[in-house]
Coordinates of C-alpha atoms and ligand atoms in Angstrom, one line a residue:
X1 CA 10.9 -7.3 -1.4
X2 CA 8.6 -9.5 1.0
X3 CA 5.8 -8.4 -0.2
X4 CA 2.8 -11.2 -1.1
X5 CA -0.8 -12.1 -1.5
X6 CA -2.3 -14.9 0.9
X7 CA -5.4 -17.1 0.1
X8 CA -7.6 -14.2 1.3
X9 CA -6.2 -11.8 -1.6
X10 CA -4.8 -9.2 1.1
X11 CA -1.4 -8.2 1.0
X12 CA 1.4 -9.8 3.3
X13 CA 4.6 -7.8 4.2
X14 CA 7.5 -9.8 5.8
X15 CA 4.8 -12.6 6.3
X16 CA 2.5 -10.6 8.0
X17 CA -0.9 -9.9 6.9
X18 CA -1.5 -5.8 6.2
X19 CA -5.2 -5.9 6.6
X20 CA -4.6 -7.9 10.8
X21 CA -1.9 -5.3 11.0
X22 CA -4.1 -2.4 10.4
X23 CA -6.6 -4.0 12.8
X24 CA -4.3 -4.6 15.0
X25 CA -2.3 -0.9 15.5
X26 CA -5.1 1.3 13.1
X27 CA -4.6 3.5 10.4
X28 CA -2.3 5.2 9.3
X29 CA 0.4 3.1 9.7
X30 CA 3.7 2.8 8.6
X31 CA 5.2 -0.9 7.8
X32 CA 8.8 -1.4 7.4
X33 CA 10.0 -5.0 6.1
X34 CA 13.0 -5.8 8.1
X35 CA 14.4 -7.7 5.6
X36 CA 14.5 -5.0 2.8
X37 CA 16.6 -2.9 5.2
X38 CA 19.1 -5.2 5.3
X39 CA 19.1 -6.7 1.8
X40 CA 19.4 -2.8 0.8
X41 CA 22.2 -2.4 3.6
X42 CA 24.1 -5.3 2.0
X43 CA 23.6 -4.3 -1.4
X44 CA 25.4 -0.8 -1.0
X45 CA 28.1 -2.1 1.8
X46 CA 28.9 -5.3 -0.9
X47 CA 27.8 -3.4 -4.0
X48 CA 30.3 -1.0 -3.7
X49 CA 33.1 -3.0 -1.6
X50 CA 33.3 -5.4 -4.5
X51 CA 34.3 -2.6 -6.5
X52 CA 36.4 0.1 -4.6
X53 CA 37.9 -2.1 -0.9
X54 CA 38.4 1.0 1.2
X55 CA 34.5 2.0 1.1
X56 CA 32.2 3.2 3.4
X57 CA 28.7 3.4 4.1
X58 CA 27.1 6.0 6.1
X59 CA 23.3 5.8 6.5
X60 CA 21.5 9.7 5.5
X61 CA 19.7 9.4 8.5
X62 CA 17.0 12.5 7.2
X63 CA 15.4 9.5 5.1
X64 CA 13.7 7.8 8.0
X65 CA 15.4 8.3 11.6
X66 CA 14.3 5.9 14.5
X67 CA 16.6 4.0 17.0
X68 CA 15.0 0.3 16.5
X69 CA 16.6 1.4 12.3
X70 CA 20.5 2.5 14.0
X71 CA 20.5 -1.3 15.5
X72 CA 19.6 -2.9 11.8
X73 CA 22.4 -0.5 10.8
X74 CA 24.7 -1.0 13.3
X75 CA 24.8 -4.9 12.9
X76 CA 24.9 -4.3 8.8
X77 CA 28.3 -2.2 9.4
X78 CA 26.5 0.7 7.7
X79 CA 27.6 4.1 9.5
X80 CA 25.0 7.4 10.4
X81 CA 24.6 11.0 8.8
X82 CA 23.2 12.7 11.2
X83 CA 21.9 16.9 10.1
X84 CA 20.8 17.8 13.5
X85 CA 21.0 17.8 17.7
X86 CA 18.2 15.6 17.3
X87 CA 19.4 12.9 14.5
X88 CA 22.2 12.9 17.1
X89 CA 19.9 12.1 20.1
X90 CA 18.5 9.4 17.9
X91 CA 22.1 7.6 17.1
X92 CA 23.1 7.9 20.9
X93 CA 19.6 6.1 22.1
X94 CA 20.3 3.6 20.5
X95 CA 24.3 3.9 21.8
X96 CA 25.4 4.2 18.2
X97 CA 29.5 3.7 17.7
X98 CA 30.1 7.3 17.9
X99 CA 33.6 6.9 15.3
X100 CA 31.2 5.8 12.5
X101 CA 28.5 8.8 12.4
X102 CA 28.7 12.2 10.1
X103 CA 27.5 15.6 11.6
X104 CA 26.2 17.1 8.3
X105 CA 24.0 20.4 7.6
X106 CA 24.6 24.4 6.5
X107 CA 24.8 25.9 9.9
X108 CA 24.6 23.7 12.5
X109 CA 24.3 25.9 16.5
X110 CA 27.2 25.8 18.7
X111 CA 25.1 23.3 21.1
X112 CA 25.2 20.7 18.0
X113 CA 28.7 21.0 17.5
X114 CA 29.7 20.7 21.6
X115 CA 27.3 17.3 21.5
X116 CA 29.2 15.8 18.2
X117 CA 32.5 16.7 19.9
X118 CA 31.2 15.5 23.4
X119 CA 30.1 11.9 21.9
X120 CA 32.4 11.9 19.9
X121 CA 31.8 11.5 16.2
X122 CA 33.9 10.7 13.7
X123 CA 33.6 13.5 10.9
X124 CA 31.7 16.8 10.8
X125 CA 31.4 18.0 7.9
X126 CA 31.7 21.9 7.6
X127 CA 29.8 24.0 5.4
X128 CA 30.5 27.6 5.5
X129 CA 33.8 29.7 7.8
X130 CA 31.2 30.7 10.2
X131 CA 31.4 26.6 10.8
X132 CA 35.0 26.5 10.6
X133 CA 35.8 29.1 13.2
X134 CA 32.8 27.9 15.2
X135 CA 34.0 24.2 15.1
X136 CA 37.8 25.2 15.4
X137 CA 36.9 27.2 18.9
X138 CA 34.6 24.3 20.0
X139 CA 37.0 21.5 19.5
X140 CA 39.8 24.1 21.3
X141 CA 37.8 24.7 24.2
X142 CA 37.6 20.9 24.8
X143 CA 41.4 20.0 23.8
X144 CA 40.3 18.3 20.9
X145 CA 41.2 17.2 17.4
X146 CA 38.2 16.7 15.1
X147 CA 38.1 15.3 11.7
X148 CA 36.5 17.5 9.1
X149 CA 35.4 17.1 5.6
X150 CA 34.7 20.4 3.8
X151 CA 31.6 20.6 1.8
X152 CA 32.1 21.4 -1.6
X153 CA 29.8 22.4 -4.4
X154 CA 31.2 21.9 -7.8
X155 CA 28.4 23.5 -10.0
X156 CA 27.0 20.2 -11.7
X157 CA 23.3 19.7 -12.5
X158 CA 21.9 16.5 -11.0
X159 CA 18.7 16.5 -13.3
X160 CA 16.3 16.8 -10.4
X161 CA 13.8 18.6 -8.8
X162 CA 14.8 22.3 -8.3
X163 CA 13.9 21.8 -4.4
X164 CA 16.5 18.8 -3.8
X165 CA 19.0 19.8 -6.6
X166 CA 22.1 21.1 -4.7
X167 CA 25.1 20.8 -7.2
X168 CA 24.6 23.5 -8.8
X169 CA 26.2 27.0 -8.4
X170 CA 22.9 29.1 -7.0
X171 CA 22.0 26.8 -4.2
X172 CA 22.6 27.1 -0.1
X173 CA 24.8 23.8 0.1
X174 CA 29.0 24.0 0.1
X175 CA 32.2 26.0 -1.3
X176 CA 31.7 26.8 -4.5
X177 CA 34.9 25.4 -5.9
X178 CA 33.8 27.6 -9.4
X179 CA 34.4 30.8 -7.5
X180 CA 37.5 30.3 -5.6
X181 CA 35.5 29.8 -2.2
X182 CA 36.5 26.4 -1.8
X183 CA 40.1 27.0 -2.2
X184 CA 39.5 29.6 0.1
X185 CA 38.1 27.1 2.7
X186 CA 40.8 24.8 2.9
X187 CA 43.5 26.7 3.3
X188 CA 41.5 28.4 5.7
X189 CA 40.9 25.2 7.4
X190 CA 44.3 24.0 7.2
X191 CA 45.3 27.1 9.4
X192 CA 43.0 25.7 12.4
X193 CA 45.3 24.3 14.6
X194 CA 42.4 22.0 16.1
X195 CA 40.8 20.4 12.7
X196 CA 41.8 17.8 11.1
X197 CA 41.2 17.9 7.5
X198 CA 40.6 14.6 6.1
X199 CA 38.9 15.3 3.2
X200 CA 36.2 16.7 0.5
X201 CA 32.1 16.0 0.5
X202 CA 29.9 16.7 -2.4
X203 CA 26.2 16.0 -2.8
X204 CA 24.1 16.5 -6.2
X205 CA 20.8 16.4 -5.0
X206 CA 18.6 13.5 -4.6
X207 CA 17.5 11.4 -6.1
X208 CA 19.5 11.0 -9.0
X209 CA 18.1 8.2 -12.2
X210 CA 21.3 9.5 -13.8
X211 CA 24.8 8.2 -13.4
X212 CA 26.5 10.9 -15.5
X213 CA 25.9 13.6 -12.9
X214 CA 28.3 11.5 -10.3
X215 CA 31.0 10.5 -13.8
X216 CA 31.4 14.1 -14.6
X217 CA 31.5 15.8 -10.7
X218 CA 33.8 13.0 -9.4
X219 CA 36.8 14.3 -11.8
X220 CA 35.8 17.9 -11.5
X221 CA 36.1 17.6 -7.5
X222 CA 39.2 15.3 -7.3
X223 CA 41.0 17.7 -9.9
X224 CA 40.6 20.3 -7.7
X225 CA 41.5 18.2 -4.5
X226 CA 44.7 17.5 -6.7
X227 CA 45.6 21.7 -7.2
X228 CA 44.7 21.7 -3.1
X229 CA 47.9 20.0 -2.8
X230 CA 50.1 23.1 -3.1
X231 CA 48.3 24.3 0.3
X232 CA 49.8 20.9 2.2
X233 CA 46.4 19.0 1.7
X234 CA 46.4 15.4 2.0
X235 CA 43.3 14.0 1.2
X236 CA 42.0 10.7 2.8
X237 CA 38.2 10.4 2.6
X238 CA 37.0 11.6 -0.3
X239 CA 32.7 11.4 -0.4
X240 CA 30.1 11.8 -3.4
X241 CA 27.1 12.1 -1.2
X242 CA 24.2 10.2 -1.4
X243 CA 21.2 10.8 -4.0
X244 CA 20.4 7.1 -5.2
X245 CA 17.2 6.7 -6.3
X246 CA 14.4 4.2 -5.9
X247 CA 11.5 3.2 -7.9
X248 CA 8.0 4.6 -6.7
X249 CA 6.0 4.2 -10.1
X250 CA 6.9 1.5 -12.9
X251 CA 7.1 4.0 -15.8
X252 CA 10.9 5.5 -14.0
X253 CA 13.1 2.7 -13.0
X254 CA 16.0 3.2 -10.8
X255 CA 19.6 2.4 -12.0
X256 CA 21.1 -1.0 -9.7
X257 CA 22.7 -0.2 -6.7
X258 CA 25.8 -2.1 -9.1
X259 CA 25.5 0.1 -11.1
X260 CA 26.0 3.7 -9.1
X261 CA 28.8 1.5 -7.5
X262 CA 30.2 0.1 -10.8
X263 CA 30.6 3.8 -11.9
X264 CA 31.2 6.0 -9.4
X265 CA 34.2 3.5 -8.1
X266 CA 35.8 3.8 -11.6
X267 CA 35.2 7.6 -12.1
X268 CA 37.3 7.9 -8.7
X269 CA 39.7 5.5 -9.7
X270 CA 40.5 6.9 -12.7
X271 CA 40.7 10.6 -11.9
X272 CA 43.1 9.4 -8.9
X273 CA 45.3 7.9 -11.7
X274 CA 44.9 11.2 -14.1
X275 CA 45.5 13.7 -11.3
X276 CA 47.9 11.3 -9.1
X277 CA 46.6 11.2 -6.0
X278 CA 46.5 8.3 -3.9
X279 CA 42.6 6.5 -3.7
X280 CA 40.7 7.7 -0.8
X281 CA 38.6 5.7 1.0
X282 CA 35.0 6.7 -0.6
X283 CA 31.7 7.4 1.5
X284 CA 28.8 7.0 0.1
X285 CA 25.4 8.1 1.7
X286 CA 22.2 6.6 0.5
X287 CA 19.6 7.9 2.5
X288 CA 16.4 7.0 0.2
X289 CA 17.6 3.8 -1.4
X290 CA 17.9 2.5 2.1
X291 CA 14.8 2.6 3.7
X292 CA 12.4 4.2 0.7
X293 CA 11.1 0.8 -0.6
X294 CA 11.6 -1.0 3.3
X295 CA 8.1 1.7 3.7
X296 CA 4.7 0.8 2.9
X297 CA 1.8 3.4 4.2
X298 CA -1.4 1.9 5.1
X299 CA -4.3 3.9 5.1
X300 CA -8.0 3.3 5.7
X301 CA -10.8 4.4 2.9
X302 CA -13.3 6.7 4.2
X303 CA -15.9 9.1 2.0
X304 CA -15.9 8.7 -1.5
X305 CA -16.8 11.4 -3.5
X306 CA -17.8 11.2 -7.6
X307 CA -17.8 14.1 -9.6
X308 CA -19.7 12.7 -13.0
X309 CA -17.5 12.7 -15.7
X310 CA -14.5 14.8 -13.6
X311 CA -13.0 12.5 -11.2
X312 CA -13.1 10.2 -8.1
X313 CA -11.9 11.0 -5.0
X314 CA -11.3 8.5 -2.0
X315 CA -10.7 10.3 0.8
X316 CA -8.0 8.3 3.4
X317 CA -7.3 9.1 7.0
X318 CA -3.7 10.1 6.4
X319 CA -2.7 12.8 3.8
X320 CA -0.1 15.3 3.4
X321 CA 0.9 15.4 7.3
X322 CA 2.4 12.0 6.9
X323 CA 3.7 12.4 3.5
X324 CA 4.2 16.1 1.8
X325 CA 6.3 14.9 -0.7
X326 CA 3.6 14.1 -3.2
X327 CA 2.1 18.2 -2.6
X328 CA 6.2 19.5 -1.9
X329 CA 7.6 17.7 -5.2
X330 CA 5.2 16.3 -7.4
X331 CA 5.9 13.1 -6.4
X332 CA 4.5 9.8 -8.1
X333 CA 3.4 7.2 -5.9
X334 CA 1.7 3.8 -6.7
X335 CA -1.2 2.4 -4.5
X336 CA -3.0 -1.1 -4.3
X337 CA -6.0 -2.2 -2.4
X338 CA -4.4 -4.1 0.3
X339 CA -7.6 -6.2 1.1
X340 CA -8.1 -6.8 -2.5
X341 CA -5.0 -7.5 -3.8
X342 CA -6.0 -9.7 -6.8
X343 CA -9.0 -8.1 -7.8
X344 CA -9.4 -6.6 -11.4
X345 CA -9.2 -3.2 -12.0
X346 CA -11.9 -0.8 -12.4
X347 CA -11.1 2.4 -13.2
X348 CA -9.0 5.8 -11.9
X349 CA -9.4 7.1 -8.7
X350 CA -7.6 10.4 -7.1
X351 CA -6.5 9.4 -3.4
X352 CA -7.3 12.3 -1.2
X353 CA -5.9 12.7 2.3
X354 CA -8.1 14.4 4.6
X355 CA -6.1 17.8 5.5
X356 CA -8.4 20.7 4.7
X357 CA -6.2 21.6 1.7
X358 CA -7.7 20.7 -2.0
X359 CA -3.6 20.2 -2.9
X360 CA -3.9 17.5 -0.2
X361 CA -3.7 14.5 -2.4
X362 CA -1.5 11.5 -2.2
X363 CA -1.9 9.6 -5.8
X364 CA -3.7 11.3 -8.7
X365 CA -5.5 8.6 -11.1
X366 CA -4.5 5.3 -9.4
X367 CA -5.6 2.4 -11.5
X368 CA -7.6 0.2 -8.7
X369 CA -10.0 -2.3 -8.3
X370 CA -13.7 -1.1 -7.0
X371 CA -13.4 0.6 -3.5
X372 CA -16.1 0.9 -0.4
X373 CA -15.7 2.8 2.6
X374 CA -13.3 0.5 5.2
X375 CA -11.1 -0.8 2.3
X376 CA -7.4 -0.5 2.9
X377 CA -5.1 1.1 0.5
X378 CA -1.2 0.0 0.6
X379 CA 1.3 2.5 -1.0
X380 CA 4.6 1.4 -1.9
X381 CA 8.0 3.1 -1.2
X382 CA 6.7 5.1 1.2
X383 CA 9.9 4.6 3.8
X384 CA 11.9 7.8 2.6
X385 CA 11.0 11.4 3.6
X386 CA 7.5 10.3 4.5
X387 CA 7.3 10.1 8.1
X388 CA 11.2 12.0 8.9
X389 CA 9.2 14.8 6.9
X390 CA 5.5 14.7 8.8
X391 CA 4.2 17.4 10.7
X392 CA 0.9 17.4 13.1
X393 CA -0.8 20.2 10.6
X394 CA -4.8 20.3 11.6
X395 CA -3.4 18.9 14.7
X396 CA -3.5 15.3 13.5
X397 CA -1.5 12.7 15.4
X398 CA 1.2 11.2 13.5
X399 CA 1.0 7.7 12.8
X400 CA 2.4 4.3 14.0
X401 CA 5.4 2.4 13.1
X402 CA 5.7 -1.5 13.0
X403 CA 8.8 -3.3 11.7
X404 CA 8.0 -6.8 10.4
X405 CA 10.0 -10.1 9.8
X406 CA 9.0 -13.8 9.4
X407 CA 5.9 -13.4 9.9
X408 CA 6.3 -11.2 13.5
X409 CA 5.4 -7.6 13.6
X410 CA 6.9 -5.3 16.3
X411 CA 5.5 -1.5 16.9
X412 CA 8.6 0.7 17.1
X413 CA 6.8 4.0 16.9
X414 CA 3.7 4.5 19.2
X415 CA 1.2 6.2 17.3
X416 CA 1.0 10.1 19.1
X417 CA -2.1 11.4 21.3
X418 CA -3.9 14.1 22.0
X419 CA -1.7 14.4 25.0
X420 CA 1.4 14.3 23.1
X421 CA -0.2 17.5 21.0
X422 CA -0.6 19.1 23.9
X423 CA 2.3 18.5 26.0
X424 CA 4.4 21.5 24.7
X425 CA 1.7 24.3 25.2
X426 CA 1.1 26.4 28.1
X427 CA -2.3 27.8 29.3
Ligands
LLP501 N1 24.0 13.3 1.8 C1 23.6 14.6 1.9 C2 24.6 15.6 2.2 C3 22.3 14.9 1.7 O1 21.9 16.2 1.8 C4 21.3 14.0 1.4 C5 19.9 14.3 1.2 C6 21.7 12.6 1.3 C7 23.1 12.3 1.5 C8 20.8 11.5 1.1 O2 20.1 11.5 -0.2 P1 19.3 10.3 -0.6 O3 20.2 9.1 -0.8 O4 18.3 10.0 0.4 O5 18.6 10.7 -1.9 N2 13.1 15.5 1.1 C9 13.5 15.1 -0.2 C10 14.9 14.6 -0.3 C11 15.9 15.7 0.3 C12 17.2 15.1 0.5 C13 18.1 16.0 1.2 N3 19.5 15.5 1.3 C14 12.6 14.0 -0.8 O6 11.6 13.7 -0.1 O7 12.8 13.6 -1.9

């Protein structure tokens, strides 16, 4: 949202020059515009409060999980999904209200479930009756109540790729209401004398360009939260998941944030009427939409290799280690040349990372100005699933974060060292 070009054509990012940054912290690094975060923040908390009061939103935390981002979120009244013991370690470093974060994930160990009951957080949501006898024992053993959502999974196709679709029937993800399991699951979690359960989760699959996969899997779900009535449950929260997308090449636009909230609000509203229940209040979980455009990836150009009449590769110093999406999904990205920002364009180049795979590339046929060794390359919307996904494969260090705002940048991520790579082994 900050982004700019200053008299020396190179790109600026909350006021800060990308080419000084790269000097200053080296390549690859990760820049994450401050402001974004919080315009995005505000967008979802007013987007959707404007249109259904009694909502709620809780951070996916598997987008992009740091403690410097559970401050910005804390102070934007946005709440925390956490999937793991160590999402968890990263809401309670940065002391993170306890009442507003989400234990998520299929089959979370009995040490993750004794830390979300020991800090205390608001909901876990269960996923299988392994979970609920696991979580019912846990919560017993330390004379506690804990407030439970049951995972649901109402057979809807989200229009996505296969590897992030999980409304549909053949999937790990939640009761299959289709089946009978879910029914199943809440009277069997009604029975548990030490959960409290407040209400029903979905999630589709991310991310989602289409609105009609929340309009049709809203009514299915609240229909059946309507028939769970003659088992005594009382629903209070009811949550749609997360799954918002965000744009990362121009040819496939994102709906508005108003727009997910304009019509998931009244596809809840209006099944509440039809089935009579009272509204819930709503969580919503944008994980992507959040922090996925906040991310620009900087990389440095090294060897450049032309194949006559085939193809150009520029080889960068990052690659699929800090971001598998584009080798995992077939992910789009779009690049510029930060130093160079105004330049004309001269032609398709393949952007190659520098993992010894030959899948290892990060944008095939990027329409760019003229490249030389030492040029930097920006590429846009790279603050979701980049760096929460990177791995140290070849042994490469992961990179640097900075967050920057008017004009200041801050590092919040140190990039690793040898000694970090080797701190785990044992001669
Ligand atoms: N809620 C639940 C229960 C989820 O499983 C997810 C994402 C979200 C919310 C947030 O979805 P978002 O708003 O970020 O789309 N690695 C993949 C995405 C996997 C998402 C998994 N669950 C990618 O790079 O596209």
């Amino acid at each position: 949202m900050t982004a700019d070009v200053n008299a020396a054509g190179h790109l600026t990012i909350g006021g800060c020059d990308v080419v000084s940054l790269a000097e200053m912290y080296g390549t690859p690094l990760y820049v994450y515009d401050e402001h974004t975060i919080r315009e995005m923040c505000r967008a979802f908390v007013d987007g959707f409060a404007s249109e259904y009061p009694d909502s709620h939103i809780s951070y996916s935390s598997k987008a992009f999980a740091t403690p410097a981002l559970a401050l910005i979120l804390e102070d934007e009244h946005v709440g925390m999904d956490v999937v793991t013991g160590g999402e968890l370690a990263v809401a309670r470093a940065a002391e993170f209200p306890a009442a507003d974060l989400n234990f998520h994930g299929n089959n979370k160990g009995l040490a993750e479930l004794d830390e979300a009951l020991d800090y205390g957080v608001g909901l876990i949501t269960v996923d299988s009756m392994f979970e609920i006898n696991l979580l019912d024992e846990a919560a017993r053993m330390k004379g506690k109540t804990q407030q439970v959502l049951l995972r649901v999974s109402p057979s809807i196709d989200g229009h996505t790729h296969l590897l992030t679709s999980t409304g549909v029937l053949d999937q790990k993800f939640g009761f299959p209401i289709e089946t009978g399991q879910a029914e199943e699951a809440v009277k069997h979690a009604l029975s548990k004398a030490n959960l409290d359960v407040a209400g029903i989760h979905f999630h589709l699959g991310s991310p989602l360009f289409e609105l009609e996969p929340y309009t049709q899997a809203i009514p299915y779900v609240l229909e059946f939260v309507a028939q769970m009535r003659e088992h005594g449950f009382n629903q209070r929260i009811f949550s749609p998941g997360g799954g918002f997308a965000i744009g990362y090449v121009s040819e496939t636009p994102p709906p508005e944030v108003s727009d997910y909230a304009g019509a998931i609000s009244a596809s809840v509203q209006e099944a509440c009427d039809r089935f009579g229940l009272d509204e819930p209040r709503l969580i919503l979980e944008p994980g992507r939409a959040i922090v996925g455009r906040a991310g620009v990836a900087l990389y440095s150009v090294g060897g450049i290799k032309d194949i006559p009449g085939v193809r150009k590769y520029v080889s960068v110093d990052g690659g699929m280690g800090d971001n598998i999406r584009p080798v995992l999904y077939g992910a789009g990205y779009s690049a510029v040349k930060a130093n160079g920002l105004t330049e004309p364009v001269a032609g398709a180049v393949t952007i190659a990372g520098k993992y010894c795979e030959s899948g290892d590339l990060l944008v095939k046929d990027a329409q760019l100005p003229s490249l030389d060794t030492g040029d930097l390359l920006a590429i846009a919307a790279s603050g979701a699933y980049c760096l929460s996904m990177a791995s140290n494969y070849n042994m490469s260090l992961r990179p640097a974060v900075v967050l920057v705002n008017d004009g200041e940048a801050r590092l919040i991520r140190r990039r690793e060292t040898y000694d970090d790579l080797l701190a785990q082994s044992i001669l």
